[in-house]
Coordinates of C-alpha atoms and ligand atoms in Angstrom, one line a residue:
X1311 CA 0.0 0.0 0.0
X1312 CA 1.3 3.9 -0.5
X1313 CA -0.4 7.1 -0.2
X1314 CA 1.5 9.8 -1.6
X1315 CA 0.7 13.6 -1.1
X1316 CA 1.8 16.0 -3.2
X1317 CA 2.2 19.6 -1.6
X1318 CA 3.0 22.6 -2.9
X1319 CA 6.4 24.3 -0.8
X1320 CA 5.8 27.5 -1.8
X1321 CA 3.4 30.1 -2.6
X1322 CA 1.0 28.0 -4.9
X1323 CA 1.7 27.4 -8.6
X1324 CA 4.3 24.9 -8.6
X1325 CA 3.3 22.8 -10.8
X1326 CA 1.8 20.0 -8.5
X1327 CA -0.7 19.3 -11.5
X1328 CA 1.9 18.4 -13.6
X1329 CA 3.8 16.1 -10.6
X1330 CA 0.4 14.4 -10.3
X1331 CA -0.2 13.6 -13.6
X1332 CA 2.9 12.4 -14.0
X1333 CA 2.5 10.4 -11.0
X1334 CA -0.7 9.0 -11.6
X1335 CA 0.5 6.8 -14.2
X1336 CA 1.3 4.5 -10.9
X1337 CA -1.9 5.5 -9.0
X1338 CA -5.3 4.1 -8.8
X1339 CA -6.8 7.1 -6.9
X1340 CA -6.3 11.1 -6.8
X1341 CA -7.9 12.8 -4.3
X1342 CA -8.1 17.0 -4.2
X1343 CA -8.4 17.5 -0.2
X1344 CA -8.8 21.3 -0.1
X1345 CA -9.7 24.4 -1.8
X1346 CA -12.4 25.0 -4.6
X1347 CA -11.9 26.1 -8.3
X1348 CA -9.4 28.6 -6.9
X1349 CA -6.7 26.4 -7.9
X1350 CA -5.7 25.7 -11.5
X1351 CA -3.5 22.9 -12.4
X1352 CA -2.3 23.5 -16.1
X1353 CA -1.7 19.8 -17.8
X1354 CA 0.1 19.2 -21.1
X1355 CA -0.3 15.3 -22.1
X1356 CA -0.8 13.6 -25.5
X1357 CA -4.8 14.6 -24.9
X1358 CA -3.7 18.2 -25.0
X1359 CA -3.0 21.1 -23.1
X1360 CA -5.8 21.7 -20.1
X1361 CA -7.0 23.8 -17.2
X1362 CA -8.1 22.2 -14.2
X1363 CA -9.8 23.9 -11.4
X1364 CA -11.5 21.3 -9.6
X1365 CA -11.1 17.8 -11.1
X1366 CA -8.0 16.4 -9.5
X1367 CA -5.2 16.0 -12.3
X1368 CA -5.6 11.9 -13.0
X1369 CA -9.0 12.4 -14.4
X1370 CA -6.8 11.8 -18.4
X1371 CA -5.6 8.2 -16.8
X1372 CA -9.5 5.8 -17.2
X1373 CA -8.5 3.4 -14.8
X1374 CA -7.6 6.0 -12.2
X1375 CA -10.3 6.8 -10.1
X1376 CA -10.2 10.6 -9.3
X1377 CA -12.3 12.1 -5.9
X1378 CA -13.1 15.7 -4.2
X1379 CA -12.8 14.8 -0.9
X1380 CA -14.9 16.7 2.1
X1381 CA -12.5 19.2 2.4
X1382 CA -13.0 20.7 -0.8
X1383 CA -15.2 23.4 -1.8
X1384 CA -17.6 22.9 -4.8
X1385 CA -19.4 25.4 -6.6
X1386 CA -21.6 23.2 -8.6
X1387 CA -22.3 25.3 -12.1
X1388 CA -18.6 25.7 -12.7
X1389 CA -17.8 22.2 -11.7
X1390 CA -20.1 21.2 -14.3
X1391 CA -18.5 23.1 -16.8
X1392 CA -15.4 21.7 -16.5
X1393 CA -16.9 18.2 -16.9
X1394 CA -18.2 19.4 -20.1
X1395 CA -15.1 20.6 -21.1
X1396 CA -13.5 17.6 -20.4
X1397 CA -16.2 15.7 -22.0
X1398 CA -15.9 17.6 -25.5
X1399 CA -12.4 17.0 -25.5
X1400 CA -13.6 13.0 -25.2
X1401 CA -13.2 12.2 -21.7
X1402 CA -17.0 10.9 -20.0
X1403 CA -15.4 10.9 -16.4
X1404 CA -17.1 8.2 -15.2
X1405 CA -13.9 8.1 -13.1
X1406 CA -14.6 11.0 -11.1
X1407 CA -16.2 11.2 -7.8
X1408 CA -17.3 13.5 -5.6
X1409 CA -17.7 13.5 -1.7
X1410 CA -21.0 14.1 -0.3
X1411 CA -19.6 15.8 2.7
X1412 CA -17.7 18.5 0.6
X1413 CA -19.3 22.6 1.3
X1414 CA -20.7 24.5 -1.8
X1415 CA -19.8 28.0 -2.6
X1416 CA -22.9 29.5 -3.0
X1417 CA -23.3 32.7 -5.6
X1418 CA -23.6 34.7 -2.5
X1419 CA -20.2 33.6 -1.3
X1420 CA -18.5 34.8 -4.6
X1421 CA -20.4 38.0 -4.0
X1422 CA -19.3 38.6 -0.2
X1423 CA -15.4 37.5 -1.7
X1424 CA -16.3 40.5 -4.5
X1425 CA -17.8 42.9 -1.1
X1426 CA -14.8 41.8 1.5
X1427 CA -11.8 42.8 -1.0
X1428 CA -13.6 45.6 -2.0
X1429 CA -13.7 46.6 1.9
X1430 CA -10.3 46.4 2.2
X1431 CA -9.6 49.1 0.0
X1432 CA -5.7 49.7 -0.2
X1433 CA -5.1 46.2 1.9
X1434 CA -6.7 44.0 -0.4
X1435 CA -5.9 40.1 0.0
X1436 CA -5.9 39.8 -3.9
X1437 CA -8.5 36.5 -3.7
X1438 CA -9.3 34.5 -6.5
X1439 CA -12.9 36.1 -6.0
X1440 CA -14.2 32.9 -6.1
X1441 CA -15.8 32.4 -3.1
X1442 CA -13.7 30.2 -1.4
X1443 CA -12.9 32.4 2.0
X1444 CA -16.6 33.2 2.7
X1445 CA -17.4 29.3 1.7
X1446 CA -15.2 28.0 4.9
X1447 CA -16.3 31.2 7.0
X1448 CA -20.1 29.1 6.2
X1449 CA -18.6 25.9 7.2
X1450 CA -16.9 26.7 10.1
X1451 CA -19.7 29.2 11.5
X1452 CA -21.7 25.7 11.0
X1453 CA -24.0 27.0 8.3
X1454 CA -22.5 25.8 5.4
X1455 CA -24.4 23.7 2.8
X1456 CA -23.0 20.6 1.7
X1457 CA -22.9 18.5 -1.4
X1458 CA -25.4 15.8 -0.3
X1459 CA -28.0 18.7 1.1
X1460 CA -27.7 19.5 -2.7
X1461 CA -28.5 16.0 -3.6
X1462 CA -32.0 16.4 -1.4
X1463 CA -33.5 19.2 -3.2
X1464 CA -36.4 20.3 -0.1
X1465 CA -33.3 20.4 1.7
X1466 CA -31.7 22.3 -0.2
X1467 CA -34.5 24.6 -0.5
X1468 CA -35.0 24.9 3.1
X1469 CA -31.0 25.7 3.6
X1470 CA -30.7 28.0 0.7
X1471 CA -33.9 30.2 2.0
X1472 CA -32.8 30.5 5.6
X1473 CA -28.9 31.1 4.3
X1474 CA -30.4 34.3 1.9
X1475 CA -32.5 35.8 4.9
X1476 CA -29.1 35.9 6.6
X1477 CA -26.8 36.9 3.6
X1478 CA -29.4 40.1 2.6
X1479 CA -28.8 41.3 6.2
X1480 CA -25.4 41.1 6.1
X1481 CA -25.4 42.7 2.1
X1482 CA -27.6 46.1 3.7
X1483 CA -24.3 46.4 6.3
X1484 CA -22.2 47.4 2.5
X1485 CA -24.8 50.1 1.7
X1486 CA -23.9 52.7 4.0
X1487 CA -23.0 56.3 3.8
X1488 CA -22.4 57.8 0.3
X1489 CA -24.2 54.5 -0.9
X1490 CA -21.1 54.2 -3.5
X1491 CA -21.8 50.3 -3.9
X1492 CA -24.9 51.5 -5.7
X1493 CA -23.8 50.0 -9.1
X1494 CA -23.3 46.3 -7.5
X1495 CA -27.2 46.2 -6.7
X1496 CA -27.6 44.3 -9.3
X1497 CA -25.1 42.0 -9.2
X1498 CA -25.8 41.4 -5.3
X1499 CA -29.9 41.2 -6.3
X1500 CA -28.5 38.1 -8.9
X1501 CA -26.2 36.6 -6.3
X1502 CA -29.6 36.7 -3.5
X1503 CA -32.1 35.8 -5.9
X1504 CA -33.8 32.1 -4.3
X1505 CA -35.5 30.9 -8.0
X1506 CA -32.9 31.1 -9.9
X1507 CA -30.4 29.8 -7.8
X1508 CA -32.3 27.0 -6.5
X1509 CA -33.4 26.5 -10.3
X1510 CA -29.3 26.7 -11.4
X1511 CA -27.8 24.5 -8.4
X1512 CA -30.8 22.1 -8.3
X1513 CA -29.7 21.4 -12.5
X1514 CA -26.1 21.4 -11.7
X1515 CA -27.3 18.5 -8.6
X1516 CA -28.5 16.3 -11.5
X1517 CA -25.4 16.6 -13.4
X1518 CA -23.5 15.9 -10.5
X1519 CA -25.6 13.6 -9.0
X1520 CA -24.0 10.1 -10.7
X1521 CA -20.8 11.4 -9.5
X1522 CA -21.6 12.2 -5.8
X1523 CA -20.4 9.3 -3.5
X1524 CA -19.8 8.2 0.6
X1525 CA -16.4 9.5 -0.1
X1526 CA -14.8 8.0 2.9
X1527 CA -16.4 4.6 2.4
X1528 CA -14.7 5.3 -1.2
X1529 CA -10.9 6.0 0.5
X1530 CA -11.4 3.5 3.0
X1531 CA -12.3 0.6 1.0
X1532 CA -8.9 1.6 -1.3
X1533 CA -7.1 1.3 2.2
X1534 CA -7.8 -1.7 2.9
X1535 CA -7.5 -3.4 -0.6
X1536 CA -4.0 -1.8 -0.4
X1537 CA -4.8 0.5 -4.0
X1538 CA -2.0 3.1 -4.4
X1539 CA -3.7 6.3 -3.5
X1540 CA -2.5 10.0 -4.6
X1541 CA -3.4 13.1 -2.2
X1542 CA -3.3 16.4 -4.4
X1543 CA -2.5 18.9 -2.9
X1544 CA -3.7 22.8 -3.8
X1545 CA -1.7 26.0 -3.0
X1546 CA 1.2 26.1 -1.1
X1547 CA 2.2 26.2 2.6
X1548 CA 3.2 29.9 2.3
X1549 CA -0.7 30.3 2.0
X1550 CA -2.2 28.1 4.3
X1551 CA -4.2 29.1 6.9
X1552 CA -2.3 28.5 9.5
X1553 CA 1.3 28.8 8.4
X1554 CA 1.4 31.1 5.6
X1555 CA 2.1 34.9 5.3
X1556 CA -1.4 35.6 7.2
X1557 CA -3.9 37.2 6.4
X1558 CA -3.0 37.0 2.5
X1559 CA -3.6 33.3 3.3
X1560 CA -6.4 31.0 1.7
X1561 CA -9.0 29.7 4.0
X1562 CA -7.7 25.8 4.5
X1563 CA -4.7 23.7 4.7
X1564 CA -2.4 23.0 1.8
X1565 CA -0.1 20.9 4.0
X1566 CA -0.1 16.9 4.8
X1567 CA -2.7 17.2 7.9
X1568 CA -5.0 19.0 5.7
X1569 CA -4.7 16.1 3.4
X1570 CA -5.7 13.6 6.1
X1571 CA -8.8 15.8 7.4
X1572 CA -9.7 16.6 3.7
X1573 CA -9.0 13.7 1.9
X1574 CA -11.1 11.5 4.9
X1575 CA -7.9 9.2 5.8
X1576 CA -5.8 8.6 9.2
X1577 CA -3.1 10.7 9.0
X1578 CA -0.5 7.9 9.8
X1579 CA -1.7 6.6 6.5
X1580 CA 0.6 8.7 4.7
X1581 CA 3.4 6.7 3.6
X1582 CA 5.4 9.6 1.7
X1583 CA 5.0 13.5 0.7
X1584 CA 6.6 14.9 -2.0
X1585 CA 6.7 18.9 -1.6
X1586 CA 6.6 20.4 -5.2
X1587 CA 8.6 23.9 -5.8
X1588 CA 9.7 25.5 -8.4
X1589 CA 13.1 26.4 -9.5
X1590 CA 12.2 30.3 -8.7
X1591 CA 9.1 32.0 -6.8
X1592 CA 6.0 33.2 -8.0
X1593 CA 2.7 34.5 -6.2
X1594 CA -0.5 35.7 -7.1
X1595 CA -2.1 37.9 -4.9
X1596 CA -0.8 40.0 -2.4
X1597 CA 1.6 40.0 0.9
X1598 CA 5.2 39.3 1.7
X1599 CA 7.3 37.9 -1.2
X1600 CA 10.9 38.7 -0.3
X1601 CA 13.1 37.7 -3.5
X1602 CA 10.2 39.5 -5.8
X1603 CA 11.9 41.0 -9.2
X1604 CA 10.4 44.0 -9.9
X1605 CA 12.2 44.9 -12.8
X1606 CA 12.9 44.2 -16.3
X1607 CA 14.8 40.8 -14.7
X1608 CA 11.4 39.5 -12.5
X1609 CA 9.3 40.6 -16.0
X1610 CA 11.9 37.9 -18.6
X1611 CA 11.4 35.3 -16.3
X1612 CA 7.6 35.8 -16.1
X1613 CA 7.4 35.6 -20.3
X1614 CA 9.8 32.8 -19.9
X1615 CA 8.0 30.9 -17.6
X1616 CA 4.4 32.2 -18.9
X1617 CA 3.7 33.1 -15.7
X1618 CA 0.3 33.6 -15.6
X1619 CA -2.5 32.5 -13.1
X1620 CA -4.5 29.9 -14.3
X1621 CA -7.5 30.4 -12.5
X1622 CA -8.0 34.4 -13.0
X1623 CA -4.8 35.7 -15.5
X1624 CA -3.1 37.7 -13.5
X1625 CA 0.3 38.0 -14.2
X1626 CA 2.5 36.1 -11.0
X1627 CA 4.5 37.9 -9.1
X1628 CA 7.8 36.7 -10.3
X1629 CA 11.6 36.6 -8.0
X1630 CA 14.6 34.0 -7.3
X1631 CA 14.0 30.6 -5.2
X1632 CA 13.5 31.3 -1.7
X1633 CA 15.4 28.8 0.0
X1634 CA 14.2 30.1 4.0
X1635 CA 10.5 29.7 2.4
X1636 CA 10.7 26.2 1.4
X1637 CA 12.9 25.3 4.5
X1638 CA 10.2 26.8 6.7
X1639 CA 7.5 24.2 4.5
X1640 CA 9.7 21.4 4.7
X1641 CA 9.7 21.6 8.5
X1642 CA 6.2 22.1 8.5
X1643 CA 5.5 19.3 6.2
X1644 CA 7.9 16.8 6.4
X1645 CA 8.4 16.1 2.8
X1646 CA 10.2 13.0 2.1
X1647 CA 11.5 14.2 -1.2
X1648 CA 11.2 17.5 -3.7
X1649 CA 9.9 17.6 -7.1
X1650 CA 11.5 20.3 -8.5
X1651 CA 9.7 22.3 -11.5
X1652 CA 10.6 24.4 -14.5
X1653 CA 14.3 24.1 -13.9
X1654 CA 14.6 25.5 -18.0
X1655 CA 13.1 28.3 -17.4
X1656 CA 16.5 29.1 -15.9
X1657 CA 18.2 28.6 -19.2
X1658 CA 18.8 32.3 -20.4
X1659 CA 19.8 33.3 -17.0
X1660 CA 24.0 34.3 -17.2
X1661 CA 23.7 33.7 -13.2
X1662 CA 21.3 32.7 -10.7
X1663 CA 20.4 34.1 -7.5
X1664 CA 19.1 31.7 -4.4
X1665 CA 17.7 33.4 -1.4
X1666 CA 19.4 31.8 1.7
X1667 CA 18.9 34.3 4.8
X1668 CA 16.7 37.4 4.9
X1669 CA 17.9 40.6 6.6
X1670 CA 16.0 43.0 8.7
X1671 CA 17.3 46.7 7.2
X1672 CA 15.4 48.1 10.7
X1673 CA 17.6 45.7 13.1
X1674 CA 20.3 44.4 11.0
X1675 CA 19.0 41.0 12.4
X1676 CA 19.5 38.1 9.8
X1677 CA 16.2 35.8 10.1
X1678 CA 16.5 31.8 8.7
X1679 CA 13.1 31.2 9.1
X1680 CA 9.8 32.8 8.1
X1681 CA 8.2 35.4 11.1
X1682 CA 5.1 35.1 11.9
X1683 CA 4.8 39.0 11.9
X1684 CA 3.5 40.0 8.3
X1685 CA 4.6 43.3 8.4
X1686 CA 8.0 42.2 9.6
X1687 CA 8.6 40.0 7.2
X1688 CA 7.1 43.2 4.4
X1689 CA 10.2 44.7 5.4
X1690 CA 13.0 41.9 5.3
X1691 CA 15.5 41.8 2.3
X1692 CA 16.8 38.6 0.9
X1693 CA 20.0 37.6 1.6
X1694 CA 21.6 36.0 -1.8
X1695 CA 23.8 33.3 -3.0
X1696 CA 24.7 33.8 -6.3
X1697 CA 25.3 30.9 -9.0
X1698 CA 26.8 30.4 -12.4
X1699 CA 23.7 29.9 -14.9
X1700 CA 24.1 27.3 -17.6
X1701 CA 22.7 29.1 -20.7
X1702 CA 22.4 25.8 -22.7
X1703 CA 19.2 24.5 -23.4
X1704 CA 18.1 21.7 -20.6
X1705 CA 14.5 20.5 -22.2
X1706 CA 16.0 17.3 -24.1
X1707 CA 18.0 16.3 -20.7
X1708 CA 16.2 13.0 -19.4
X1709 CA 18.7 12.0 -17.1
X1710 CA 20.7 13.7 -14.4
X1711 CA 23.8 13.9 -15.8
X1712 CA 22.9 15.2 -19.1
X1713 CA 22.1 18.9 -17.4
X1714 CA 25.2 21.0 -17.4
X1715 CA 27.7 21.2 -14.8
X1716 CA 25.8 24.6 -13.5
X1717 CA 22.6 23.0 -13.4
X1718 CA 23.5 20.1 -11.3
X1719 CA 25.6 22.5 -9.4
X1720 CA 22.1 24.7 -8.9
X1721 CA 19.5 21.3 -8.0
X1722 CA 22.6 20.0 -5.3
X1723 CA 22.4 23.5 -3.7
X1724 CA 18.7 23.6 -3.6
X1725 CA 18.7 20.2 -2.1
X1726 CA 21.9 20.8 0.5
X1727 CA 19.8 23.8 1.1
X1728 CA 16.1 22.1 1.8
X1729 CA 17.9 19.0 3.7
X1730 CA 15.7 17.1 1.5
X1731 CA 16.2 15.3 -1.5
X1732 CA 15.1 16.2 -4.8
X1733 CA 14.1 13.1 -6.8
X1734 CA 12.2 15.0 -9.6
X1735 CA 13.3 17.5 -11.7
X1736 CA 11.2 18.9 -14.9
X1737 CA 12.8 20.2 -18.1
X1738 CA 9.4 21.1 -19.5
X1739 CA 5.3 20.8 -19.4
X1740 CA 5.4 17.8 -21.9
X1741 CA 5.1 14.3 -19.8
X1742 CA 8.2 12.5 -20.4
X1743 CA 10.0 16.0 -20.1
X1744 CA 11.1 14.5 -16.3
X1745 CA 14.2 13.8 -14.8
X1746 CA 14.3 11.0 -12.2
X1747 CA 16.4 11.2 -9.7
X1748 CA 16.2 8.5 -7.0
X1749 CA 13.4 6.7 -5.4
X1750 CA 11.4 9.7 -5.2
Ligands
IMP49 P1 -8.5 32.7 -2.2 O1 -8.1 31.3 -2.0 O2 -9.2 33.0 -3.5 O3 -9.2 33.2 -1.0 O4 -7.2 33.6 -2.3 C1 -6.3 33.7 -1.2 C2 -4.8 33.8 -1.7 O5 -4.4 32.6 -2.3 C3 -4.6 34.9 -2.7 O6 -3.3 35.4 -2.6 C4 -4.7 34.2 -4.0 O7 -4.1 34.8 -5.1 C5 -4.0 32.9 -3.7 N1 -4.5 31.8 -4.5 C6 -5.6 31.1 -4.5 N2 -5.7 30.1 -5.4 C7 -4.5 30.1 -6.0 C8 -3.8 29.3 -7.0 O8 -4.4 28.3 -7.5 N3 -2.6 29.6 -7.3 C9 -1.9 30.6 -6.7 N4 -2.4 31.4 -5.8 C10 -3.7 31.2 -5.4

């Protein structure tokens, strides 16, 4: 038996969907533990080149069985669009399922998301404005409706109408002085209105409804017939909930014990977790990012890497590898090896700079770990190592020693750096374009 999770060690974006795909080869379930259609995996197979935002990232593999666990957050309409956009590019996905115990985001939730940031003014969060902050608020406030209320449609009803009396309170609280929000009346009268949200989610349930499983009966029954089992991981530790640059956080746990609440599994079932970061930073969305480029440097590597969200756009926020932020995750989450990503987007660069310390320019203080203090670590300056680059092309390499001297040179330092081995590195989006390291 092995369950593997696949984390992300930095701030999100590092290519986890393209670890997991290439990963699920070997795997006979994926499971998404956390997060909504927030996340985007981009996934280059022979199928073709796709965007995932809910369905976990072995939904191309037929024999893989792919599940949202109850830690996710569903909206329904946009899950079902992605099933038909798999389904036009030929995939039925009668290998996906869904657990019942999973919280929907509600068109209200996107709408408060929309509201909150709005709010904030100059201290926005920079959220997906998907809903997925006020969806867990629901949940753990203990209002939340969940995917197999859905699936009972007077529940659902009865939920959605007592949920709306409390949401158009809350909405009067925006109107106030000045009554500037005036122009998102109608927008917020869409996101409130009972008919056509009961009539939209209640059409999305029967979509969803052949789908829609006792998700933990599903994981435990692959437990115990020993199935190799994949935990997918969305985000990155520098934006969990807990341990990330709070508040520009998301609202659950990308790390291993979210896996094992999310997922519906013990946690001491998790034989191996490989932490997935990238051969440089990127962040979208605001707060601390200390090796951030934001010159004509940061803007070469984010056309080079195509550095662009997946979910909403927006450009990433672009800088060198950030050893202290992915030594801080691998405390956290105990990875048993790295899976290191887009190592040729390095190519061009004549040398390479790796964050190894930060310095406080108030204090003069060197910090090796990440603060808890957000505006603190605003203010800290990294502290670089500076390596030769390579400037030979590394996307044909398929084996270790095929990269050039400065490459290897680059990977050992990353790994002498993490404490961690790195057993992956990729060379490229395409499947095969993977370098194997060890035992992984
Ligand atoms: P939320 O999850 O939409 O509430 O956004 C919270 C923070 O997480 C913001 O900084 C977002 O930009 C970031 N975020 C959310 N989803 C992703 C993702 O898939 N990749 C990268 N950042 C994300």
């Amino acid at each position: 038996m092995s369950v593997i999770a696949v984390v992300g060690a930095q701030w999100g974006d590092e290519g986890k969907g393209r670890v997991v795909d290439y990963l699920a080869t070997d795997a006979d379930l994926v499971i998404r533990y956390g997060g909504g259609n927030n996340a985007g995996h981009t996934v280059v197979n022979p199928h073709g080149h796709f965007k995932l935002h809910l369905i976990p990232s072995g939904i191309f593999y037929p024999a893989t069985r792919n599940l949202l666990g109850g830690g996710v957050v569903i909206n329904p309409p946009a899950l079902v669009r992605e099933l038909d956009g798999l389904a036009a590019a030929g995939f039925d996905c009668a290998n996906f399922f869904i657990s019942e115990r999973a919280h929907l985001v509600m068109p209200y939730h996107v709408m408060l998301d929309q509201l909150e940031e709005r709010e904030r003014r100059t201290a926005k969060l920079g959220t997906t404005s998907r809903g997925i902050g006020p969806a867990y608020v629901d949940k753990v406030a203990r209002r939340g409706i969940r995917v197999v209320d859905l699936m009972e449609p007077d529940d659902f009803r009865a939920q959605l109408h007592v949920a709306l009396a409390r949401i158009r309170r809350v909405v009067t609280g925006y109107f106030g002085a000045g009554g500037d929000d005036d122009e998102l009346r109608p927008a917020i009268e869409e996101a409130t209105d009972e008919d056509r949200i009961a009539t939209e989610y209640l059409t999305a349930a029967d979509r969803l409804r052949p789908h829609v499983v006792d998700g933990q009966a599903l994981v435990d029954a692959a437990l115990v017939d020993g199935q190799r089992i994949l935990l997918e991981g969305q985000l990155g530790t520098m934006r969990d909930i807990d341990w990330g640059t709070y508040p520009y956080v998301t609202s659950s746990s990308p790390i291993p014990g979210g896996a094992s609440i999310g997922a519906g599994l013990p946690a001491v079932a998790i034989d191996k977790v490989i932490g997935v970061a990238k051969a440089y930073t990127t962040a979208v969305g605001a707060g601390p990012l200390p090796t951030e480029m934001l010159d004509a440097e940061g803007e070469a590597l984010r056309e080079r890497g195509i550095e662009y969200g997946t979910s909403t756009g927006r450009p990433r926020r672009c800088g060198w590898y950030d050893a202290v932020a992915v030594r801080f995750s691998v405390r956290l989450a105990g990875y048993s090896s790295i899976a290191l990503t887009k190592l040729d987007v390095l190519d061009g660069s004549e040398r390479i700079r790796i964050c190894v310390a930060y310095r406080d320019p108030q204090t003069g203080a060197q910090w090796t770990t990440v603060p808890a203090s957000t505006s603190v670590y605003q203010r800290l300056e990294p502290v670089y190592q500076e390596l030769p680059g390579w400037q030979t092309d590394t996307t044909g390499c398929r084996e270790f020693t095929q990269l050039p001297a400065a490459a290897q040179a680059y990977v050992e330092r990353l790994e002498a750096l993490a404490e961690v081995p790195i057993g992956l590195v990729s060379v490229g989006p395409e499947r095969d374009q993977m370098i194997v390291r060890g035992p992984g």
